[in-house]
XYZ file of C-alpha atoms in Angstrom:
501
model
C 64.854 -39.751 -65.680
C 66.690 -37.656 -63.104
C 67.696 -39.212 -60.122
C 65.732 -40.714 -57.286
C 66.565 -41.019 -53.624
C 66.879 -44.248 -51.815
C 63.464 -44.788 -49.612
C 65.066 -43.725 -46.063
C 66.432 -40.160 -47.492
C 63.700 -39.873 -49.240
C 60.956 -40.085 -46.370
C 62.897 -37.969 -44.117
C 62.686 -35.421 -46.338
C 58.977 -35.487 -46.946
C 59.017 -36.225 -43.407
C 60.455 -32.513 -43.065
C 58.126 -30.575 -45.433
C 55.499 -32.188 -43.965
C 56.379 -31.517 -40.857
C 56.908 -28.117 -41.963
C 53.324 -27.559 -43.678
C 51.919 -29.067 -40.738
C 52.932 -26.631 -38.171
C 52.057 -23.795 -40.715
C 48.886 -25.228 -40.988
C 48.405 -26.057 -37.366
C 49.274 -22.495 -36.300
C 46.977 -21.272 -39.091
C 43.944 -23.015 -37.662
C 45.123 -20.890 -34.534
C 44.687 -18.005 -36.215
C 41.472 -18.877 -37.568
C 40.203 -20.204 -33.868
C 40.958 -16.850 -32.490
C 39.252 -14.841 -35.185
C 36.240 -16.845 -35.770
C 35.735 -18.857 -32.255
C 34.635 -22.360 -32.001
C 31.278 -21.321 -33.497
C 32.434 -20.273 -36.739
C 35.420 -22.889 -36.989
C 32.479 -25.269 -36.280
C 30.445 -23.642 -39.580
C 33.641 -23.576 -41.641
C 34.476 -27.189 -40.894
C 30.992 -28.187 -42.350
C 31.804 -26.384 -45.241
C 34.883 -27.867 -45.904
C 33.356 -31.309 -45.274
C 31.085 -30.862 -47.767
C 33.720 -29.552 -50.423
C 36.175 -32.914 -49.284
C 33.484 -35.079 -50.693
C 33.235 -32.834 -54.147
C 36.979 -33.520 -53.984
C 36.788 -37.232 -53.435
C 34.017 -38.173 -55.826
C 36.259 -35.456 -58.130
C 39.434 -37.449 -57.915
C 37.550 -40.703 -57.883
C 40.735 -42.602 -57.371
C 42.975 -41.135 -59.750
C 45.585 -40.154 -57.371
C 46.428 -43.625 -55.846
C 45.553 -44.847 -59.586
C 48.348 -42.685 -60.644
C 50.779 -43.695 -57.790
C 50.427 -47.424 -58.094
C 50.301 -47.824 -62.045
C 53.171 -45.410 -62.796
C 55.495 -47.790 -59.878
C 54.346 -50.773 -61.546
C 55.744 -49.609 -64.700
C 58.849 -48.966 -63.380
C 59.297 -51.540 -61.674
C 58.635 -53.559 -64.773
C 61.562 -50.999 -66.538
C 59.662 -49.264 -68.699
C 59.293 -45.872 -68.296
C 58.264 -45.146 -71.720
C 55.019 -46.314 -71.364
C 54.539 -43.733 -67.752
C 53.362 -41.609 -70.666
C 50.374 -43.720 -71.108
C 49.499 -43.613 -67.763
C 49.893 -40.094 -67.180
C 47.125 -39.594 -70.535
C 44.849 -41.919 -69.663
C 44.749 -40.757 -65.716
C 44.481 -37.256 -66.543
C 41.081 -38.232 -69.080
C 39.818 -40.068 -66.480
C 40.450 -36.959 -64.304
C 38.809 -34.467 -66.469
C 35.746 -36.532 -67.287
C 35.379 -37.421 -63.011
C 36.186 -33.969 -61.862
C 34.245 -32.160 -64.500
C 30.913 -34.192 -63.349
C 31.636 -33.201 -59.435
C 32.247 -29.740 -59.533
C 29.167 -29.493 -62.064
C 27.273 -31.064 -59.207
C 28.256 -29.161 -56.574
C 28.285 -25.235 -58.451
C 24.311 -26.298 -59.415
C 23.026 -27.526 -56.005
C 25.266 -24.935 -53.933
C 22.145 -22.963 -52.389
C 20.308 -26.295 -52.026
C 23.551 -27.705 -50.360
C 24.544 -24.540 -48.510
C 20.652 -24.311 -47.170
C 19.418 -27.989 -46.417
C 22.818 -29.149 -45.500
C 25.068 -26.544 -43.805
C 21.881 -24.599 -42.581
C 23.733 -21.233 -43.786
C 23.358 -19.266 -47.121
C 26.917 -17.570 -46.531
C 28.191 -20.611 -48.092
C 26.962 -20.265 -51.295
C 29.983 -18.539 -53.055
C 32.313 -20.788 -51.422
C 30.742 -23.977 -52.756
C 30.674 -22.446 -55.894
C 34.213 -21.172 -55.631
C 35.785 -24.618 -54.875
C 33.525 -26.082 -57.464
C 34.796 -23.948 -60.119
C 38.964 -24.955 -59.545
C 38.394 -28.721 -58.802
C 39.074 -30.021 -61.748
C 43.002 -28.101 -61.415
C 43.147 -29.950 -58.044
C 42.117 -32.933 -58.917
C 44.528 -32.889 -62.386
C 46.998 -31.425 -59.291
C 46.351 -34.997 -57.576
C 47.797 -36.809 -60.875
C 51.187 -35.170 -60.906
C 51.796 -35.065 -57.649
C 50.803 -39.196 -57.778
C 53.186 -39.497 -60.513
C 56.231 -37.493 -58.761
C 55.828 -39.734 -55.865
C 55.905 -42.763 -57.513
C 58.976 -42.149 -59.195
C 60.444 -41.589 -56.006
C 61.342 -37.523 -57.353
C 60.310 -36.169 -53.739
C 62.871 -33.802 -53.820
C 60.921 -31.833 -56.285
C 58.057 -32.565 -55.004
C 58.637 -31.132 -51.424
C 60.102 -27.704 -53.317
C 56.772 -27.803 -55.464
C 54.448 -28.037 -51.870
C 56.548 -25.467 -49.915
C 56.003 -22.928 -52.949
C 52.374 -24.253 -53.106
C 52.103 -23.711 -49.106
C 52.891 -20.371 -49.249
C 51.449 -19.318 -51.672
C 48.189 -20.369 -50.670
C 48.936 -19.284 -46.813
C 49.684 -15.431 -48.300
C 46.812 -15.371 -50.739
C 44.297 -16.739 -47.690
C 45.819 -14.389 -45.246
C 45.848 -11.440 -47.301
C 42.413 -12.100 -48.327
C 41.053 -12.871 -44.582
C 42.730 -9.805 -43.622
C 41.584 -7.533 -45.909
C 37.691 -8.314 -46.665
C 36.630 -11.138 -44.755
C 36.631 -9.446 -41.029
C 34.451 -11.879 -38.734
C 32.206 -13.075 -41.279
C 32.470 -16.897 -41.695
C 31.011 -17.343 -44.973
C 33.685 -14.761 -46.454
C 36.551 -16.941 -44.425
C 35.425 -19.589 -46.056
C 35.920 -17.912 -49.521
C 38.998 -16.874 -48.434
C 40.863 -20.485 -47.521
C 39.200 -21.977 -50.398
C 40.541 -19.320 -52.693
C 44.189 -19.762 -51.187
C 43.870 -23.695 -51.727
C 42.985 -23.621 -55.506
C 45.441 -21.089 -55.932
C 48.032 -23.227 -54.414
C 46.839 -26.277 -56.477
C 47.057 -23.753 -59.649
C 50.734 -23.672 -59.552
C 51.646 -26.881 -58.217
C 49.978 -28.265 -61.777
C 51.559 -25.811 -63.956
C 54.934 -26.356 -62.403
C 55.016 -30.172 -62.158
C 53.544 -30.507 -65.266
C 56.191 -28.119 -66.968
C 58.888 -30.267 -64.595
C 57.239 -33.496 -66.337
C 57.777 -32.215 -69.990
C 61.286 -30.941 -69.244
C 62.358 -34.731 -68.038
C 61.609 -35.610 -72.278
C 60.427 -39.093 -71.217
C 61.316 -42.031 -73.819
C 58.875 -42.926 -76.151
C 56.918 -46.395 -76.317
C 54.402 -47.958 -77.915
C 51.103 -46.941 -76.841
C 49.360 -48.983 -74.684
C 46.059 -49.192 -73.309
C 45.765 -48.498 -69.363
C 41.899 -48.349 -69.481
C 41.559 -51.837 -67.749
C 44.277 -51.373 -65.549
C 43.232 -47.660 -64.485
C 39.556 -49.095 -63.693
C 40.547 -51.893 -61.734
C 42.941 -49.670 -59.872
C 41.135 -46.611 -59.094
C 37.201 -47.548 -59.231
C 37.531 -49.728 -55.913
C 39.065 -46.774 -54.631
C 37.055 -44.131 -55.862
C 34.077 -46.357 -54.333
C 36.029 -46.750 -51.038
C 36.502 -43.085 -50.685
C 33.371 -41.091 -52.290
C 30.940 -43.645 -49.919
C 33.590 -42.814 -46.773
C 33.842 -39.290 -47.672
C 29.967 -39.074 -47.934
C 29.141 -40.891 -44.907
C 31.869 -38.634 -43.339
C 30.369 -35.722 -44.275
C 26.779 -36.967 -43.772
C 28.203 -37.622 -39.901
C 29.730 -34.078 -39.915
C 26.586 -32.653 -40.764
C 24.620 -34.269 -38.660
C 26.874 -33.752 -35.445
C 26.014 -30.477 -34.105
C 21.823 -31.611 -34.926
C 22.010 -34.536 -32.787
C 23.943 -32.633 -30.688
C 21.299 -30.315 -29.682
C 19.288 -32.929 -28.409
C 21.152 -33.044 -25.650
C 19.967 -31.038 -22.922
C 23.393 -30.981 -21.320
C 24.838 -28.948 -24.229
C 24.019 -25.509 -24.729
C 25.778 -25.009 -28.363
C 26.652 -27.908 -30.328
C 28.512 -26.068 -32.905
C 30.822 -24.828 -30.898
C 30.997 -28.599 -29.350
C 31.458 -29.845 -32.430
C 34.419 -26.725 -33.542
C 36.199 -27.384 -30.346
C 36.845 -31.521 -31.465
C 37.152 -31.223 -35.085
C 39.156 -27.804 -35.161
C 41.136 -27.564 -32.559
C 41.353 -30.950 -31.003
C 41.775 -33.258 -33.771
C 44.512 -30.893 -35.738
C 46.611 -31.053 -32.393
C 46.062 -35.087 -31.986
C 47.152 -35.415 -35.984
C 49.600 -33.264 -36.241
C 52.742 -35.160 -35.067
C 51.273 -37.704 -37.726
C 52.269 -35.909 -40.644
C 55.837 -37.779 -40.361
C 54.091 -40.783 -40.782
C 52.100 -39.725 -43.312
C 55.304 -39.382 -45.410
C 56.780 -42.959 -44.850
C 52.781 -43.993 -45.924
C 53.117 -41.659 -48.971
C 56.275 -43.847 -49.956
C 55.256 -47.073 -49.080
C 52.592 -47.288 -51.327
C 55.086 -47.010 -54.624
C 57.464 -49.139 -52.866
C 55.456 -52.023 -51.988
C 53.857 -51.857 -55.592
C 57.308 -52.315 -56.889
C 58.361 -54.898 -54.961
C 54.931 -56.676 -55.757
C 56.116 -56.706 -59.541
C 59.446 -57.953 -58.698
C 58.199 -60.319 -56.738
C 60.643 -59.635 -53.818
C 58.968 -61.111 -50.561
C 62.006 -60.254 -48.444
C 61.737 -56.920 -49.031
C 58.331 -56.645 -48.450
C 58.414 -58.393 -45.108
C 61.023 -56.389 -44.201
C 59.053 -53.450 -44.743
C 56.290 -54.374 -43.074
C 57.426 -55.646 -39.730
C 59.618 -52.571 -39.782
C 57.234 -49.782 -40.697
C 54.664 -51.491 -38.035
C 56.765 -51.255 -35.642
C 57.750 -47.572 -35.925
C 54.474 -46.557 -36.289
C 53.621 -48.348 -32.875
C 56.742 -47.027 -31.008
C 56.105 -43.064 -32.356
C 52.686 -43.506 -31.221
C 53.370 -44.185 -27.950
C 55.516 -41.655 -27.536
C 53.186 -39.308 -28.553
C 50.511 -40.955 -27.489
C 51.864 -40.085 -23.537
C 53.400 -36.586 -24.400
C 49.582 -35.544 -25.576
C 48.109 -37.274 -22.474
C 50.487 -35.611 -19.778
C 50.384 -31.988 -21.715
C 47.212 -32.045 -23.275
C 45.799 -28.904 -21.147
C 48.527 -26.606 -20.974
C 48.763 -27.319 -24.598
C 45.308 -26.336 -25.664
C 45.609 -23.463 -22.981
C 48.752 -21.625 -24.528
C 47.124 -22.684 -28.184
C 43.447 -21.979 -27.738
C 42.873 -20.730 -24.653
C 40.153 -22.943 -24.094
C 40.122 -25.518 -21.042
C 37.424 -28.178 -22.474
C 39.806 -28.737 -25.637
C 42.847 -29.741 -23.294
C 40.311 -32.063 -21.159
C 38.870 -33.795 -24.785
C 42.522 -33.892 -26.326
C 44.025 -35.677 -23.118
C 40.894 -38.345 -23.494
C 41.569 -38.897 -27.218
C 44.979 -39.245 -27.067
C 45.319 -42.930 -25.913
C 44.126 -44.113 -29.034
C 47.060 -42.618 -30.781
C 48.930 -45.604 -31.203
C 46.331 -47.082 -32.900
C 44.993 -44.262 -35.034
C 49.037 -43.987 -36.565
C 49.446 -47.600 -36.798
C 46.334 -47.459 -39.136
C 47.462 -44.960 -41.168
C 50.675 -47.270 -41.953
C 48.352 -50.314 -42.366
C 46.006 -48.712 -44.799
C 48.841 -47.520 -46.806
C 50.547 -50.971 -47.029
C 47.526 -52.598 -47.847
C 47.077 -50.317 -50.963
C 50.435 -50.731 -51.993
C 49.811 -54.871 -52.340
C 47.219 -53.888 -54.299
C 44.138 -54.962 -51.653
C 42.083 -51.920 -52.252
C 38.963 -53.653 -52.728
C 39.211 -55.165 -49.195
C 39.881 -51.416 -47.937
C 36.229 -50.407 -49.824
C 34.783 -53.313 -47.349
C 36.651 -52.186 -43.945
C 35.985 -48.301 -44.869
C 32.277 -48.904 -45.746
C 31.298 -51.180 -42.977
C 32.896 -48.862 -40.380
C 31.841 -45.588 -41.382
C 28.462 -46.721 -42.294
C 28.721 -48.155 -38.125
C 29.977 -45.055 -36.868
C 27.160 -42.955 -38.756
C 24.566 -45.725 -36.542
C 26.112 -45.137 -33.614
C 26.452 -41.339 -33.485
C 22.694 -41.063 -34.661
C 21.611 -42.952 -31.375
C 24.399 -42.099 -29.257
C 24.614 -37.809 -29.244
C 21.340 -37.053 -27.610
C 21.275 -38.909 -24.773
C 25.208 -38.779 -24.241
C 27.030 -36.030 -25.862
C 30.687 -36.180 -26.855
C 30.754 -38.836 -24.641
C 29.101 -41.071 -26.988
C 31.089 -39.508 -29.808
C 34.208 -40.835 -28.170
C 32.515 -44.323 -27.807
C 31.569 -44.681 -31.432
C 35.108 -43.107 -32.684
C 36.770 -45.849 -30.552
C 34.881 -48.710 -31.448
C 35.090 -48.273 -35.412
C 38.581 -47.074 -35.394
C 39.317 -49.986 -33.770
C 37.237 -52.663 -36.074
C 38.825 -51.027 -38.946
C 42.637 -50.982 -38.170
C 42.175 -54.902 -36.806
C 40.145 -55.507 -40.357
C 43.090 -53.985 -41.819
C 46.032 -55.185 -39.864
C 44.456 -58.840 -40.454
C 44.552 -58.646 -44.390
C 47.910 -57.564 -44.297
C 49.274 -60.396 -42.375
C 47.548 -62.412 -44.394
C 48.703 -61.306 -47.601
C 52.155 -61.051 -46.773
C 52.285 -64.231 -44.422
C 53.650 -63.105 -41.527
C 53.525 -63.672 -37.854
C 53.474 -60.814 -35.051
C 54.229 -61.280 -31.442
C 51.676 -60.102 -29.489
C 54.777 -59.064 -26.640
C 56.099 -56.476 -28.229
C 52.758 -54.216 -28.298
C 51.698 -55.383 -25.027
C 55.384 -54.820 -23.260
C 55.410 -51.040 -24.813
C 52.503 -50.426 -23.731
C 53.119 -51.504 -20.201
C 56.012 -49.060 -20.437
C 54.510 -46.138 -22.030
C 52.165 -46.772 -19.049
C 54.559 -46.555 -16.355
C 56.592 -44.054 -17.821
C 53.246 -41.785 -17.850
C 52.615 -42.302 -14.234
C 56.361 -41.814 -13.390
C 56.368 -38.170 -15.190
C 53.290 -36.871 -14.029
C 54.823 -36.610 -10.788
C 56.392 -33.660 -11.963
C 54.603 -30.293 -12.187
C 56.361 -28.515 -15.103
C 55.435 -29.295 -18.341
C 58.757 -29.742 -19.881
C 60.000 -31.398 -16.751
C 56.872 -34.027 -17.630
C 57.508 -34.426 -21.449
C 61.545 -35.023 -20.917
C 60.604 -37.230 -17.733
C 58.625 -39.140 -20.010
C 60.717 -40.161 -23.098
C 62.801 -40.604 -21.118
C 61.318 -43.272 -18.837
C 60.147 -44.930 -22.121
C 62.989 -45.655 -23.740
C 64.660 -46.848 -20.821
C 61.444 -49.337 -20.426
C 61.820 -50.145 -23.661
C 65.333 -50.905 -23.742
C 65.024 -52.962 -20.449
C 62.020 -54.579 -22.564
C 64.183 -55.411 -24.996
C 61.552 -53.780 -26.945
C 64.296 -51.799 -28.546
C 67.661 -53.674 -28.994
C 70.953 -53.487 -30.390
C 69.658 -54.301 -33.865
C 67.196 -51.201 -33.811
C 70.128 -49.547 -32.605
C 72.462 -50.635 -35.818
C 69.724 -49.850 -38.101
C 69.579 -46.018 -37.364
C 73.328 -45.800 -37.421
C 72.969 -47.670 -40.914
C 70.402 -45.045 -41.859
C 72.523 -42.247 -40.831
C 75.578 -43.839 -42.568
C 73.107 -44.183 -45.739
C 73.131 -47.617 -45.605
C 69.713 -48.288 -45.265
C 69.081 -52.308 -45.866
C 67.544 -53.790 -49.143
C 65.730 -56.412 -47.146
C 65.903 -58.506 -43.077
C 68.667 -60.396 -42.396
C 68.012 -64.208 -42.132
């Protein structure tokens, strides 16, 4: 098997592409704001919705499934039986997949008429129901390449991918889509599945070219079910109360007498709002991506230090780039949104969402460490309980108070979930967290925002800012001289095995 990088290099390059595809994608959703308006990004978004829970019932699993059993192999040394895993997934895949995007080409018009409340949708549905079973096989591979820690390939494989699907969907909007959404939405679906297209045939032509050693076969039907049904539960009930919620926005919406087009309301938050708040999260979306394998392997081997080590020190990260985000997005929000959308209300909704960016990054670390010790049937509890609560809320909350009430109900079950979550880790891995070290950086992300919005220019603010912070920080003792030798050691490359005791 070619070889891997060590966990450090290897998340600050999938850091990078990610990074990378981000900002492509951010600036694409620009694009699409300014062509279609908040309206039609609005009408698009419920499209989309409804093709992310094809997707999810599609994958049913498979992808973590493919992740978690191919690092417990190797962690057990045996590559030859990856093989196995790789056959069974992708049957699992097939058979999953196949059922979905059945489902979703025969009830399109039903879908596209009862659900979305536009016909225009129709060949999209059926579009993306045609090429999900190639995404979802896509979801295997790229589950596989991860787990064997080959990210180097990997990243190569998404930046071809990313382009490829960003020419095809801007040709294609540029040429015969115009203003009309339902064509748009033919368009970006048709640049996604084309993208998936060749990520499969290339990784799986990469996988055959490795010439894996052989092994006994083995049956992974007991192990793939206990992996990936909790998880295909988990996320085809999320997904669907998701996209139930999405749906249902912009109706309760309109019984509001205070807003005069919920669409658009709803457009402005979940297109151009929520893609600015995430977007500086796609670097922790990489270290997730990689803790999942990791912690699986250290689970086999049994190596508690390690683990520890990893999760104090990927908490704490997570916490500390949060902040400092979290503060940026609250003293730039408007001007951002201005220069981005041109569009005032966005700036005013981003700058109220963004002090529960902390906690929405933190989660994403949580959730992914929690799967990687194998707790995925206690994520299926958190997810269900919380989305099924936020669908409750919304349902009462929209008519008489707007997006008011949809930042009440987005706060409350965030919350509940990532302390649900953060409490089953420590559990599981029997630690102990001081509760100073959250509270002390968020007393100085606090004063370091009212500090830098005494200055007028934006950049003047943002390098005012990180600037008071880490000096808080440091005065904290929030950040010390360890933190300090452990970036050195990472720039060195000699990023640590486990904590020192």
């Amino acid at each position: 098997m070619p070889k891997s990088l060590p966990i450090f290099y290897s998340a600050l390059l999938l850091t990078g592409v990610n990074l990378l595809l981000r900002l492509v994608g951010t600036t694409f959703q620009v694009y699409l704001s300014a062509a279609l308006g908040a309206a039609g990004i609005g009408l698009l978004q419920l499209t989309m919705s409804v093709g992310s829970l094809a997707m999810v019932a599609g994958m049913a699993g498979v992808r973590t499934a493919s992740m978690y059993l191919t690092a417990e192999q190797l962690g057990r040394r045996k590559p030859g039986n990856v093989t196995w895993v790789l056959s069974g997934c992708f049957l699992y895949s097939i058979v999953f997949s196949g059922l979905s995007g059945g489902c979703l080409y025969v009830f399109a018009p039903q879908i596209a008429q009862h659900w979305i409340g536009d016909l225009r949708t129709i060949p999209a549905l059926r579009l993306f129901a045609g090429f999900l079973p190639i995404s979802c096989l896509c979801g295997v591979m790229t589950g596989y390449f991860t787990a064997s820690n080959r990210i180097g390939t990997l990243a190569a494989v998404e930046v071809v991918e990313q382009l490829c699907s960003m020419a095809v969907t801007m040709g294609a909007l540029s040429l015969w889509a115009g203003n009309d959404p339902g064509r748009a939405c033919q368009c970006v679906i048709l640049g996604g599945c084309l993208g998936n297209l060749l990520t499969l045939s290339a990784l799986i032509v990469l996988r055959l070219k490795e010439h894996p050693p052989r092994a006994p076969r083995i049956s992974v039907q007991q192990s793939l079910i206990r992996t990936a049904v909790p998880l295909a539960l988990a996320d085809v009930l999320k997904s669907g109360i998701n996209t139930t919620e999405n749906l249902m926005v912009p109706r309760r919406l309109g019984l509001n007498v205070g807003i005069a087009d919920p669409l658009a309301a709803f457009g402005c938050l979940s297109g151009m709002v929520f893609p600015v708040l995430m977007f500086p999260a796609c670097i922790l979306f990489g270290l997730a991506e990689l803790l999942i394998p990791e912690l699986a392997r250290c689970a086999a081997a049994d190596s508690r230090g390690r683990i520890s080590y990893l999760v104090q020190r990927s908490l704490k990260v997570a916490m500390l780039y949060g902040m400092a985000f979290s503060g940026l997005m609250f003293l730039l929000a408007e001007p951002l949104c201005q220069a981005l959308y041109h569009n005032s209300e966005a700036g005013q909704t981003l700058r109220l969402y963004a002090i529960m960016v902390p906690m929405l990054y933190c989660d994403a670390i949580t959730d992914a460490m929690t799967k990687g010790l194998g707790q995925q049937t206690a994520c299926v509890r958190y997810n269900i309980t919380t989305s099924a609560l936020d669908v409750i809320l919304l349902f009462f909350l929209l008519p008489e108070y707007g997006m008011q009430g949809y930042f009440f109900s987005f706060l409350i079950t965030h919350l509940i979930n990532f302390t649900l979550s953060l409490r089953r880790l420590l559990t599981i891995t029997r630690l102990q967290l001081s509760f100073s070290v959250p509270a002390l950086s968020a007393a100085g992300a606090i004063a370091a925002v009212w500090g830098a919005g005494h200055f007028s220019h934006p950049v003047l603010r943002a390098a005012g800012y990180l600037g008071l912070l880490v000096s808080l920080l440091s005065l904290f003792q929030v950040i010390g001289r360890e933190d300090i030798q452990w970036v050195k050691g990472l720039i060195a490359g000699n990023f640590p095995r486990k904590a020192k005791k």
